[in-house]
Coordinates of C-alpha atoms and ligand atoms in Angstrom, one line a residue:
X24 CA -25.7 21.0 3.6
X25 CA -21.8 21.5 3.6
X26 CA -20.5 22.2 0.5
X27 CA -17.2 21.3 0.0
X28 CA -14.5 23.2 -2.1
X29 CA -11.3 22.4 -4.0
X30 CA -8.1 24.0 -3.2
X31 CA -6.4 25.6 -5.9
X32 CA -3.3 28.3 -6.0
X33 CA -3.4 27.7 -1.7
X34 CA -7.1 29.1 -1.8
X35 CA -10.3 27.0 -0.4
X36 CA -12.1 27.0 -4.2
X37 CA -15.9 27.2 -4.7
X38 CA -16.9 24.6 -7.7
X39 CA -18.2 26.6 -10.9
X40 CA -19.3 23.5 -13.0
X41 CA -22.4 23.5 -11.2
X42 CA -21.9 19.2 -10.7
X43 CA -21.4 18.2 -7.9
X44 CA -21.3 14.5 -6.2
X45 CA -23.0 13.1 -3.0
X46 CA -20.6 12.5 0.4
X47 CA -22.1 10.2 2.8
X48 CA -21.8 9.0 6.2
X49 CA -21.8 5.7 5.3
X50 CA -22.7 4.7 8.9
X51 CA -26.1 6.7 8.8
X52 CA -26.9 6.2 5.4
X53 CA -27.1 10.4 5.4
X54 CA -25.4 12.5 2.8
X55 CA -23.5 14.9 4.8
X56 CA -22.2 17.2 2.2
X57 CA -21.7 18.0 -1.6
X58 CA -18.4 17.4 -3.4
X59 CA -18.0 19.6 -6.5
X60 CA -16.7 17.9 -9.9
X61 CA -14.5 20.0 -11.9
X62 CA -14.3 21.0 -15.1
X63 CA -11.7 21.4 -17.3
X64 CA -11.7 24.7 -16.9
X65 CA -11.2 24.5 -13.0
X66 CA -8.4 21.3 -14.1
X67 CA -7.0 23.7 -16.4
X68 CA -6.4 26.4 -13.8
X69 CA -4.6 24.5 -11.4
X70 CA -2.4 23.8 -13.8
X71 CA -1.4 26.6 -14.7
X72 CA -1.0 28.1 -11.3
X73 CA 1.2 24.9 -11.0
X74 CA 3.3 25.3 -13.4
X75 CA 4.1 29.0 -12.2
X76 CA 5.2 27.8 -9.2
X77 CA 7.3 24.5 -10.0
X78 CA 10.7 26.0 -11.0
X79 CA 11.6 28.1 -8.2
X80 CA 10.3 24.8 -6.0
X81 CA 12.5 23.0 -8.3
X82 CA 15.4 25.5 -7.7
X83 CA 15.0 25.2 -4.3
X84 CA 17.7 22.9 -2.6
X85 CA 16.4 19.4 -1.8
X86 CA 17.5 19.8 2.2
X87 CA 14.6 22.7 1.8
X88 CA 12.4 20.6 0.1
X89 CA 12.7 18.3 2.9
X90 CA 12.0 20.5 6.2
X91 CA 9.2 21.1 4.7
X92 CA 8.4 17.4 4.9
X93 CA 9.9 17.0 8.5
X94 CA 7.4 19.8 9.6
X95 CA 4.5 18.3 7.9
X96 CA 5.5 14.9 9.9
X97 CA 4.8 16.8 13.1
X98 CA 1.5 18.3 12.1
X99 CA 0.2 15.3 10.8
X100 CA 0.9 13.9 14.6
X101 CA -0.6 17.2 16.2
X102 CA -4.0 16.7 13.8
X103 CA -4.0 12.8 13.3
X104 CA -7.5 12.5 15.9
X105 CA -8.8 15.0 13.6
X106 CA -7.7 13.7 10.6
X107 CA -9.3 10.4 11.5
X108 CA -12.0 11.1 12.4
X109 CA -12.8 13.6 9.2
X110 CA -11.7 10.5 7.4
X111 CA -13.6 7.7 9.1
X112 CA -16.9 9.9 9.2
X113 CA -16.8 9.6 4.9
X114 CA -15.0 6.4 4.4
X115 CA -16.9 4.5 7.3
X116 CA -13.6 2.6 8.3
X117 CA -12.9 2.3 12.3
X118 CA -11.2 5.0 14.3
X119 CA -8.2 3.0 14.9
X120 CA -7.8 2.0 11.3
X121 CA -8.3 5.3 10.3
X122 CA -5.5 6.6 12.6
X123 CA -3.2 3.6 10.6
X124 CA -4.0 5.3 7.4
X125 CA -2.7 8.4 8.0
X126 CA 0.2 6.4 9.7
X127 CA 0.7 4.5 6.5
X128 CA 1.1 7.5 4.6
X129 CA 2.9 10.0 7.4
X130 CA 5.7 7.0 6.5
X131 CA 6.3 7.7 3.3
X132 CA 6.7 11.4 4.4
X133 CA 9.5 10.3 7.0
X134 CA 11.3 8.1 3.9
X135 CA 10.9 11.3 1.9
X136 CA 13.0 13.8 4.3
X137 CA 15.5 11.4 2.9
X138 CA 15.6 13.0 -0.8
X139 CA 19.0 15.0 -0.2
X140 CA 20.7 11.6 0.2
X141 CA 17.8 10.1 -2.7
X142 CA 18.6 13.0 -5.2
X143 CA 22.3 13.3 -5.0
X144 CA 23.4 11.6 -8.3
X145 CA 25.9 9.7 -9.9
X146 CA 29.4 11.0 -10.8
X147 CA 32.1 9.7 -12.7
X148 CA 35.3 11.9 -12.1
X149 CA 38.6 10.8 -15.0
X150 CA 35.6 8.8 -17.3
X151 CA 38.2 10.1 -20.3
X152 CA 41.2 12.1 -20.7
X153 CA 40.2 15.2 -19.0
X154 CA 36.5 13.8 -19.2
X155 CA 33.8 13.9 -15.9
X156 CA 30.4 12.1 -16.8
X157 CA 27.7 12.8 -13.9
X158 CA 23.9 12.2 -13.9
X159 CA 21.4 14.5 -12.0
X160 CA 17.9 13.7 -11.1
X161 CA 15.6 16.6 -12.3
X162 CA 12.0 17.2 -11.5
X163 CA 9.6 16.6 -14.1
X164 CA 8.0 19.8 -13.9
X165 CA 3.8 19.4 -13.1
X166 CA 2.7 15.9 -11.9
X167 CA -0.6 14.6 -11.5
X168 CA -2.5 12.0 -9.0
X169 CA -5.6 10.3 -9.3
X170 CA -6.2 8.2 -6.1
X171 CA -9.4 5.4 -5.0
X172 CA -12.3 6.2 -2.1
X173 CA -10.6 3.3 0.2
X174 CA -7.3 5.0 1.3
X175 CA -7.9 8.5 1.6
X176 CA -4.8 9.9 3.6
X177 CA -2.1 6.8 2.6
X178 CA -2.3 7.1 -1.1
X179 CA -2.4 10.8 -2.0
X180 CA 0.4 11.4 0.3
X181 CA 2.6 8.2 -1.3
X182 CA 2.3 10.3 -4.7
X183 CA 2.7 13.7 -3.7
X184 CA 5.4 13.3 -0.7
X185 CA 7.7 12.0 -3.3
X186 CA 6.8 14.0 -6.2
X187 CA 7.2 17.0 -4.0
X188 CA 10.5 16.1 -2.4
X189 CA 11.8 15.5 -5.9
X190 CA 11.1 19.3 -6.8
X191 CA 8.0 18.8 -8.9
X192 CA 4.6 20.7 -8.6
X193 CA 1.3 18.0 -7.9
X194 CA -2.1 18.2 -8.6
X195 CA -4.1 15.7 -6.8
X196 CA -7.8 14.7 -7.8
X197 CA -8.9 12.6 -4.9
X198 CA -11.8 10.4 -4.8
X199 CA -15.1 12.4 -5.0
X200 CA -16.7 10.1 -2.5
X201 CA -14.2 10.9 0.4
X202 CA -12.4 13.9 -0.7
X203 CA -12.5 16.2 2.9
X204 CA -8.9 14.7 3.9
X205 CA -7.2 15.1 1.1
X206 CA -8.0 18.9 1.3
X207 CA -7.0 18.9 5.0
X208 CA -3.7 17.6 4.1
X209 CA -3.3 20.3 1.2
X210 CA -3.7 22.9 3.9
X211 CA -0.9 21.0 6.5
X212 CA 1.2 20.9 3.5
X213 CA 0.8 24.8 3.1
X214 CA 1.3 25.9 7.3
X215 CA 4.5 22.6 7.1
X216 CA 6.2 25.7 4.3
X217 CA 5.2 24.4 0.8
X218 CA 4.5 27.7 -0.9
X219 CA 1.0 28.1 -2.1
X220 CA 0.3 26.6 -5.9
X221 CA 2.7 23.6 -5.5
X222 CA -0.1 21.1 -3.9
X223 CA -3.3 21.8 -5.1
X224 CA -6.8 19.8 -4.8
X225 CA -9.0 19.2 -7.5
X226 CA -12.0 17.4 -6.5
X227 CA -14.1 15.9 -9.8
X228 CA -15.1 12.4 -11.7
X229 CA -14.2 11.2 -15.6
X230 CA -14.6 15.1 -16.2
X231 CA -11.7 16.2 -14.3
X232 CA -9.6 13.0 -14.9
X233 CA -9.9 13.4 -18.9
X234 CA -8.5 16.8 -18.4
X235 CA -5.9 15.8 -16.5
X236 CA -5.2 13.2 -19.3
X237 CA -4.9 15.1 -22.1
X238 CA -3.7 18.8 -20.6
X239 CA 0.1 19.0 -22.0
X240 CA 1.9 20.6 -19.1
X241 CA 0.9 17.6 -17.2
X242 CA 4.6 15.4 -17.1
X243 CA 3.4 12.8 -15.0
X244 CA 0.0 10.5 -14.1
X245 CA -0.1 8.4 -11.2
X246 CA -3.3 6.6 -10.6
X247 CA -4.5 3.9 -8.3
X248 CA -8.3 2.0 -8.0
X249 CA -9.8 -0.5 -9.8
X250 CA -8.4 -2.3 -13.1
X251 CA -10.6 -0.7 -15.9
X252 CA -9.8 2.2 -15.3
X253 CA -6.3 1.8 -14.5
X254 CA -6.4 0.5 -18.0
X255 CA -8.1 3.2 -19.4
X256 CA -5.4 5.5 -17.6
X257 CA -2.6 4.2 -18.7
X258 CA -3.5 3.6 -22.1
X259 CA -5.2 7.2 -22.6
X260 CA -1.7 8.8 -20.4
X261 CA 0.9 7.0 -22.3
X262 CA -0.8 7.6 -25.8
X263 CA -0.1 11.1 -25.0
X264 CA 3.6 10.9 -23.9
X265 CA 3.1 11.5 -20.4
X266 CA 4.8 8.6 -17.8
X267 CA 2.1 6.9 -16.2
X268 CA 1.9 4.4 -13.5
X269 CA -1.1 2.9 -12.5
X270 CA -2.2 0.5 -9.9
X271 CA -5.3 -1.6 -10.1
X272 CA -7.8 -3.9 -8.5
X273 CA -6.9 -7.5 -6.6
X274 CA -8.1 -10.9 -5.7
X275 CA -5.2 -12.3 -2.6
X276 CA -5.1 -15.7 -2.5
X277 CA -3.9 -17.1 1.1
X278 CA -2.6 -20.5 1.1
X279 CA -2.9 -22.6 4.3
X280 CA -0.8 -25.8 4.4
X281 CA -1.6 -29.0 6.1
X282 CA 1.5 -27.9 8.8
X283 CA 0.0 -24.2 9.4
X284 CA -0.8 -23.7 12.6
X285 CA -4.7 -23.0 12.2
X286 CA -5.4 -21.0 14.8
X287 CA -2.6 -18.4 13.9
X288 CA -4.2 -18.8 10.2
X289 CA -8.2 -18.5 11.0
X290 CA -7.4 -15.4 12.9
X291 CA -4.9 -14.0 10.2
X292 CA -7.7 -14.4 7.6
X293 CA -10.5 -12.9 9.9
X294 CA -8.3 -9.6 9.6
X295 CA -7.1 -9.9 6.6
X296 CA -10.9 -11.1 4.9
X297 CA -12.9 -8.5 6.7
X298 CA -10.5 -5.7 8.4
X299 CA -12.0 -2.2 6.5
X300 CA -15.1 -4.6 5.7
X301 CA -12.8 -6.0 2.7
X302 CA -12.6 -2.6 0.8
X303 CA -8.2 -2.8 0.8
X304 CA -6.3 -4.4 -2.2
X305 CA -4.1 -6.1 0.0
X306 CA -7.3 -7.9 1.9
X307 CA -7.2 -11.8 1.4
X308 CA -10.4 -12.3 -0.1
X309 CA -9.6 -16.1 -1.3
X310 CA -8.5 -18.7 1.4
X311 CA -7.1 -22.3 -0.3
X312 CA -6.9 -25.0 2.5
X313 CA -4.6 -27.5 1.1
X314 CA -6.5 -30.9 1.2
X315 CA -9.8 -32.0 2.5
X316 CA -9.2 -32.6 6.6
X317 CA -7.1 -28.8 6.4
X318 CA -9.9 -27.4 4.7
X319 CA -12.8 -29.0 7.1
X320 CA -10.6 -28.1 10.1
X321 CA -10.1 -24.0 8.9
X322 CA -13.5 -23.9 8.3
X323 CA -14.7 -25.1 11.8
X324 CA -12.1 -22.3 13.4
X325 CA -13.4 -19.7 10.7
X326 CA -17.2 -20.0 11.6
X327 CA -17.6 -18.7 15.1
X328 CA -14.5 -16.5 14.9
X329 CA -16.8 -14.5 12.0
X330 CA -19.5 -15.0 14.0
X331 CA -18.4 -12.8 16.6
X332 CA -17.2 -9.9 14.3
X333 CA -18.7 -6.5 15.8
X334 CA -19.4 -4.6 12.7
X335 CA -20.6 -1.2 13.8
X336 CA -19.8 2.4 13.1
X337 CA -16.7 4.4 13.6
X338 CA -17.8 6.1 16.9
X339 CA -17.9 2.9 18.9
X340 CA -14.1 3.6 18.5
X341 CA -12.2 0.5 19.7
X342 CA -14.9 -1.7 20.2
X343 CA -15.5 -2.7 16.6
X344 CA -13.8 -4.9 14.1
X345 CA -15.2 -3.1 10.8
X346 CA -17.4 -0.7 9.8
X347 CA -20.0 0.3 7.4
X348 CA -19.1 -0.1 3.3
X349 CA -18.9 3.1 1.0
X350 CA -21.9 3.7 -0.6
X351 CA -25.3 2.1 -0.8
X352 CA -24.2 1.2 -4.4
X353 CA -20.9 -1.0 -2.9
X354 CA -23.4 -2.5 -0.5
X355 CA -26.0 -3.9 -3.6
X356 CA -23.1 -4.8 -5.4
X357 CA -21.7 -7.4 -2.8
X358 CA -25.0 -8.5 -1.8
X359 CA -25.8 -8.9 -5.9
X360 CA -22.4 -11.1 -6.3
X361 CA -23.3 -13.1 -2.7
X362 CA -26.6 -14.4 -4.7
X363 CA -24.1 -14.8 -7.7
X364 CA -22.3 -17.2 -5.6
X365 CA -25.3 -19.2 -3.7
X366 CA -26.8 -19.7 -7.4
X367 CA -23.7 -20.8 -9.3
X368 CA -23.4 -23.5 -6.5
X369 CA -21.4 -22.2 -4.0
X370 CA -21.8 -23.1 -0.1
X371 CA -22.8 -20.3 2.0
X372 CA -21.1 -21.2 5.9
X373 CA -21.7 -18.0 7.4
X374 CA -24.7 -15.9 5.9
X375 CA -24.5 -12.1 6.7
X376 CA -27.4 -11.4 3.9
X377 CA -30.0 -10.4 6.7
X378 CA -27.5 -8.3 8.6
X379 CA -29.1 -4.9 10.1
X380 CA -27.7 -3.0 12.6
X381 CA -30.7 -1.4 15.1
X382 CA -30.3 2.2 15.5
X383 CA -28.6 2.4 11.4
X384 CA -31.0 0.4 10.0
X385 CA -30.0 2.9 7.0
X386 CA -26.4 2.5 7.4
X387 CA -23.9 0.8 4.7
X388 CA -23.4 -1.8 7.2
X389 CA -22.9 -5.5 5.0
X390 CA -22.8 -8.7 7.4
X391 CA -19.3 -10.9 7.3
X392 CA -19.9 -13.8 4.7
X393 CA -18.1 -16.9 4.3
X394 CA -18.2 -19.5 1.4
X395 CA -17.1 -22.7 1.2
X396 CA -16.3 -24.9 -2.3
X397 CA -15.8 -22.8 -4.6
X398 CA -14.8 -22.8 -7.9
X399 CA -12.8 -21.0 -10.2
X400 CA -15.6 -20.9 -12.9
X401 CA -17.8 -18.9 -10.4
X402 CA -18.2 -14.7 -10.2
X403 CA -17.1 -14.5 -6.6
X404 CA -14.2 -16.3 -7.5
X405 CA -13.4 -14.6 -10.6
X406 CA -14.6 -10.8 -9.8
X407 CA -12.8 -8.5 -7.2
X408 CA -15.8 -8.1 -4.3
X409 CA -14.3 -5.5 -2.1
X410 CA -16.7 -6.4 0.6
X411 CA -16.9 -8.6 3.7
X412 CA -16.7 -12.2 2.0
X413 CA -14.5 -14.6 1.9
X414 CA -14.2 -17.5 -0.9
X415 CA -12.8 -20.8 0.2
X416 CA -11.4 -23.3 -2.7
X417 CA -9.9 -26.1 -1.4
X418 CA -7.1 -27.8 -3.2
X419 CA -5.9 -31.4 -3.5
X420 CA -2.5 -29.9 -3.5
X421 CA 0.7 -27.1 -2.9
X422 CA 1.1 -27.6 -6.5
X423 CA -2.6 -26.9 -7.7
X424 CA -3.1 -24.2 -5.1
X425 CA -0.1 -22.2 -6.3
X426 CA -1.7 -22.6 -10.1
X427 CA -4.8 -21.5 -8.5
X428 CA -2.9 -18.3 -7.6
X429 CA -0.8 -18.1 -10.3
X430 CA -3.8 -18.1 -13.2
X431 CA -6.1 -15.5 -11.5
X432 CA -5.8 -12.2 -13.9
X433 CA -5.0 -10.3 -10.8
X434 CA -1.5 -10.8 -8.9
X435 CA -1.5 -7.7 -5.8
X436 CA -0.8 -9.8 -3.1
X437 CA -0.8 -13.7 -1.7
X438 CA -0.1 -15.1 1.4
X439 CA 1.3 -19.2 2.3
X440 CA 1.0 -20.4 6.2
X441 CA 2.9 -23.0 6.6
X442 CA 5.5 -24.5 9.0
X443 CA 7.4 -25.7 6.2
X444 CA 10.5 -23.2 5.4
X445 CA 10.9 -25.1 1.7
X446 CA 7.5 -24.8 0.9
X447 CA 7.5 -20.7 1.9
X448 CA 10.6 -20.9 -0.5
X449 CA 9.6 -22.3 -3.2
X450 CA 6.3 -20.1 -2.9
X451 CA 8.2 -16.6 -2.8
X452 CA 10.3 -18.1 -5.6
X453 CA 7.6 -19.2 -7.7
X454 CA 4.2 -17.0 -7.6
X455 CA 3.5 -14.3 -10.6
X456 CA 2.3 -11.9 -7.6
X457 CA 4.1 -8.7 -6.5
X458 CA 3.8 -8.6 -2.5
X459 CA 4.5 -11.9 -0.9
X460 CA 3.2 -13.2 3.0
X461 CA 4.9 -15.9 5.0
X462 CA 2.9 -16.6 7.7
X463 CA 1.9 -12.6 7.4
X464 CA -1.6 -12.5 5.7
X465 CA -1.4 -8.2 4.4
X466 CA 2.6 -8.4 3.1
X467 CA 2.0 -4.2 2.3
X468 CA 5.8 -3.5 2.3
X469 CA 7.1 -0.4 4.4
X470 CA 7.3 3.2 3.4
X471 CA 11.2 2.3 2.0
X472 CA 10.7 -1.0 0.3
X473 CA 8.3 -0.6 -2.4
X474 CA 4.8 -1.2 -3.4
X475 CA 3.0 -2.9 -6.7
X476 CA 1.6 -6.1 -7.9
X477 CA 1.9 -8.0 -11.0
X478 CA -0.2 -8.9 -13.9
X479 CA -3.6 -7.0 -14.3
X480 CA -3.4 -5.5 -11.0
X481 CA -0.3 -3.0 -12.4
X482 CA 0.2 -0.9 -15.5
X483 CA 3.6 0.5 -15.8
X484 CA 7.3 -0.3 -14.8
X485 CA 8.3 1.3 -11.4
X486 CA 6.5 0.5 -7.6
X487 CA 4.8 3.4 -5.5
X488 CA 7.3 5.1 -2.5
X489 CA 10.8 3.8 -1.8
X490 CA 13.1 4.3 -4.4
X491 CA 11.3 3.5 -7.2
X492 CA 9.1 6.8 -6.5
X493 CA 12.1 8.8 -6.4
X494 CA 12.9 7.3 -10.4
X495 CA 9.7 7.9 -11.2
X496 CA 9.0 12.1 -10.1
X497 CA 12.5 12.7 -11.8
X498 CA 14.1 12.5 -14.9
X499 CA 17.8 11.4 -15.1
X500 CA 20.4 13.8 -17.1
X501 CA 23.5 13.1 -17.7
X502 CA 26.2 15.4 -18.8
X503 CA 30.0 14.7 -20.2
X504 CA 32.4 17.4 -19.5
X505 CA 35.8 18.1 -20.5
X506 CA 37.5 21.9 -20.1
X507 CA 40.2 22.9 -22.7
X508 CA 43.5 23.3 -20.9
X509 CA 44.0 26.3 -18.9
X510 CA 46.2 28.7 -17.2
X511 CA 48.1 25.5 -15.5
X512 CA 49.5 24.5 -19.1
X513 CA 50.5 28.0 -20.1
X514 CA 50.9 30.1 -16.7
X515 CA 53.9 30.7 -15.0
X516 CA 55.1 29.2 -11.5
X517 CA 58.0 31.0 -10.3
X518 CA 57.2 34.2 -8.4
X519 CA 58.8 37.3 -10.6
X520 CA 58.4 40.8 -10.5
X521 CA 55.6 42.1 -12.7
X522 CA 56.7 43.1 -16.5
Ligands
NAD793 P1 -12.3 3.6 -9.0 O1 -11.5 3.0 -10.1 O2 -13.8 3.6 -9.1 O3 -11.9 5.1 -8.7 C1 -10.5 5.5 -8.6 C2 -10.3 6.9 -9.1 O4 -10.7 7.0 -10.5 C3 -11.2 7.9 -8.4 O5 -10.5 9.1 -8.2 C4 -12.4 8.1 -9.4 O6 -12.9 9.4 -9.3 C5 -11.7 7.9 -10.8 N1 -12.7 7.4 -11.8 C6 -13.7 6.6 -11.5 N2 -14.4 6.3 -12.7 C7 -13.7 6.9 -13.7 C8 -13.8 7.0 -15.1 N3 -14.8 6.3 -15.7 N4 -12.9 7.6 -15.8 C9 -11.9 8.3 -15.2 N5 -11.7 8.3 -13.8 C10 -12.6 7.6 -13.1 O7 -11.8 2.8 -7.6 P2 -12.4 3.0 -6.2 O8 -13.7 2.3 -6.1 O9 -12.2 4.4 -5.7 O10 -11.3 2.1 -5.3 C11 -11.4 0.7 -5.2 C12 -10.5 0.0 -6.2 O11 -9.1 0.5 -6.1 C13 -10.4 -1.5 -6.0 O12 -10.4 -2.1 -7.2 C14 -9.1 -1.7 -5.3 O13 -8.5 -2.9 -5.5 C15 -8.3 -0.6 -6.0 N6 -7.1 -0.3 -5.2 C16 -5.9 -0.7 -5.6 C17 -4.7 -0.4 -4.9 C18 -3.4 -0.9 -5.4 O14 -2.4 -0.4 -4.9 N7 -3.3 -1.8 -6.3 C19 -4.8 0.3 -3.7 C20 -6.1 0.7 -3.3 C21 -7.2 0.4 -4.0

């Protein structure tokens, strides 16, 4: 059995706690190797290699900082097959969506070669009599990220490609369920220049995570997965002065108009409800047909579309549409919230309860699920099921379908099809929800816009990557300077011979 290692001061790490947690190949149903779980100890260690190496990184002009990043952009091209595969043989997601993850992050690399231009400061020359004001953005010294099992590659490097292009030193603790690319990318970080110390890998659970939240060289939490323990993060990291950000769970609501065209808008929601077998916080997991004749009509397009779904595993390569769930654990929790929903009344059109795929019988493989008429009283409507289903609530109207969105607890994303430019409008305008689709069913804004939803799906103030990271890896300082008059007040102008 493989046992993997965290990466600490540039050096593959054996774990010492003696815990360690279960990787599997979802697809098989096998655990392929063990992840250790740090202690504070271990957490405590990286830190303060970290901390040894930040200033000189800090010190280190930001055009530096940002070859580095321009040489990591070509290595993650060189490895991507590799880092794919490593990453869809843990996570269970298709080859070619793997490949997208990595490309989703490798773009917020590319925005972060721009941190000469990002970093450069305000100046205010003449602000008073002999007076220059100017404000610098500093690094905050050791930064920490805490990121979920479903994005391995895109969400570790959309924390520490900024934080380290701002100058800072980052300490990542990736999920301990699919931990083996995160490390890979530590090591690319190292042969793209980053001296060793600066990026390191802690692998570990609640353990490692309480460390990190309470360990006082740590400037800086960014976390993302699901809404508890975003809470929990945020609360813990801000009672203990650190900035936090933290990004948590979803439920996208997709709102199909009378006008939509229903083709485009069955096959937008296949993607978007069952793409990554539902395991994204930007998936639409709620559709809400507006009226009775849009909502039979979607339905009849939905049914055989998600009939035909290929669910399979990753090595079938192009030729499936999603693959196995995490863990057996995700896998009963779906199934136990599909019963939820057939006993609290909901209708169950497409039933993927007997699902079994012949030759991974053992596999994490969950059948596609769609519901019809159902209501917001009910668990699968209220609950986040990260999983292959999608709810349909129908509503009489634009006006109670954008309520519908608008009083869920979560706000990540929502989508409207429609041909109607005023009712797209007034949508964007309206909704309490931070990424916004017209006629686009997964709005996840590029690597230069920014990323974050509202209500319980964020804690904190600023987005992840675009600008907003920048803001939040630095801190601003701003000094007002004035010289006393000089030699040009007193000195002498006219050339005479020395006295
Ligand atoms: P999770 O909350 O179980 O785990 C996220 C991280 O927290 C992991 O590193 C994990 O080790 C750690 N963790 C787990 N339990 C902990 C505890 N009790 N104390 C401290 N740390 C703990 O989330 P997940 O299952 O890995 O990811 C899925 C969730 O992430 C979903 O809710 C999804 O919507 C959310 N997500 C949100 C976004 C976003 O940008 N809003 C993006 C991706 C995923």
């Amino acid at each position: 059995m493989q046992e993997l290692t965290h990466y600490i001061g540039g050096e593959h790490v054996k774990g010492t706690s003696g815990r360690f947690a279960d990787v599997y190949n979802p697809a098989t149903g096998e655990v392929q190797a063990k992840a250790p779980l740090a202690s504070k100890e271990e957490v405590e260690k990286a830190v303060a290699i970290a901390a040894e190496a930040q200033p000189a990184w800090g010190a280190t002009n930001p055009q530096r900082r940002a070859r580095v990043m321009m040489k990591f952009v070509d290595l993650l091209n060189r490895d991507m097959d590799k880092l794919a595969e490593a990453l869809s043989r843990e996570h269970g997601k298709t080859f070619p969506d793997a490949k997208g993850d990595v490309q989703r992050g490798l773009e917020v690399v590319e925005y972060c070669i721009g941190a000469p231009e990002l970093l450069k400061g305000e100046y205010t020359d003449g602000a008073g009599p002999g007076i220059d004001m100017y404000s610098m953005r500093q690094p905050l010294g050791v930064s920490a990220g805490i990121t979920p099992f479903n994005f391995p590659a895109m969400i570790p490097m959309w924390m520490f490609a900024p934080a380290l292009a701002c100058g800072n030193a980052f300490i990542l603790k990736p999920s301990e369920r699919d931990p083996s690319v995160p490390l890979m990318l530590a090591e690319l970080m190292e042969e793209a220049g980053l001296p060793k110390g600066l990026l390191q890998v802690v692998i570990g659970d609640k353990e490692a995570v309480d460390a990190i939240l309470y360990n006082e060289t740590i400037q800086s939490i960014g976390f993302v997965g699901s809404t508890p323990i975003a809470e929990y993060i945020y609360g813990t990291g801000c009672a203990q002065g650190k900035r936090v950000q933290c990004f948590g769970g979803a439920k996208n609501h997709m709102i199909i108009m009378p006008d939509a065209d229903l083709d485009q808008a069955a096959d937008a929601l296949v993607g978007a409800g069952y793409g990554a077998a539902g395991e994204r916080c930007m998936a639409i997991s709620v559709a809400v047909p507006v009226g009775e004749e849009t909502a039979d009509a979607l339905i009849e397009k939905l049914v055989p579309r998600i009939e035909k779904l290929k669910v399979g595993p990753y090595t079938a390569g192009d030729d499936v549409d999603y693959g196995p769930v995490v863990t057996a654990a995700a896998k009963e929790n779906i199934l136990r919230l599909v019963e939820s929903g057939v006993a609290q009344g909901a209708e169950l059109v497409v039933d993927g309860r007997d699902f079994s795929l012949q030759g991974y019988e053992d596999g994490f493989f969950v059948g596609a699920h769609l519901f019809d008429k159902v209501t917001p009283d009910m668990d699968i409507y209220k609950k986040e099921i990260f999983g292959p289903v999608l709810s349909t609530v129908r509503a009489g109207s634009y006006e109670e379908a954008l309520k519908l969105a608008m009083d869920h607890e979560m706000g990540n994303g929502t989508a409207i099809f429609t041909r109607d430019g005023d009712a797209a409008r007034d949508f964007a305008n309206r909704v309490n929800i931070g990424m916004v689709g017209i006629n686009v069913p997964i709005p996840v804004p590029l690597a230069y816009h920014t990323f974050g939803g509202w209500k319980k799906s964020v804690f904190g103030d600023l987005n992840q990557h675009g600008p907003d990271a920048f803001k939040f890896y630095t801190r601003t300082k701003t000094v007002t300077s004035r010289w006393p008059s000089g030699i040009k007040e007193g000195g002498e102008f006219n050339f005479k011979p020395m006295d």
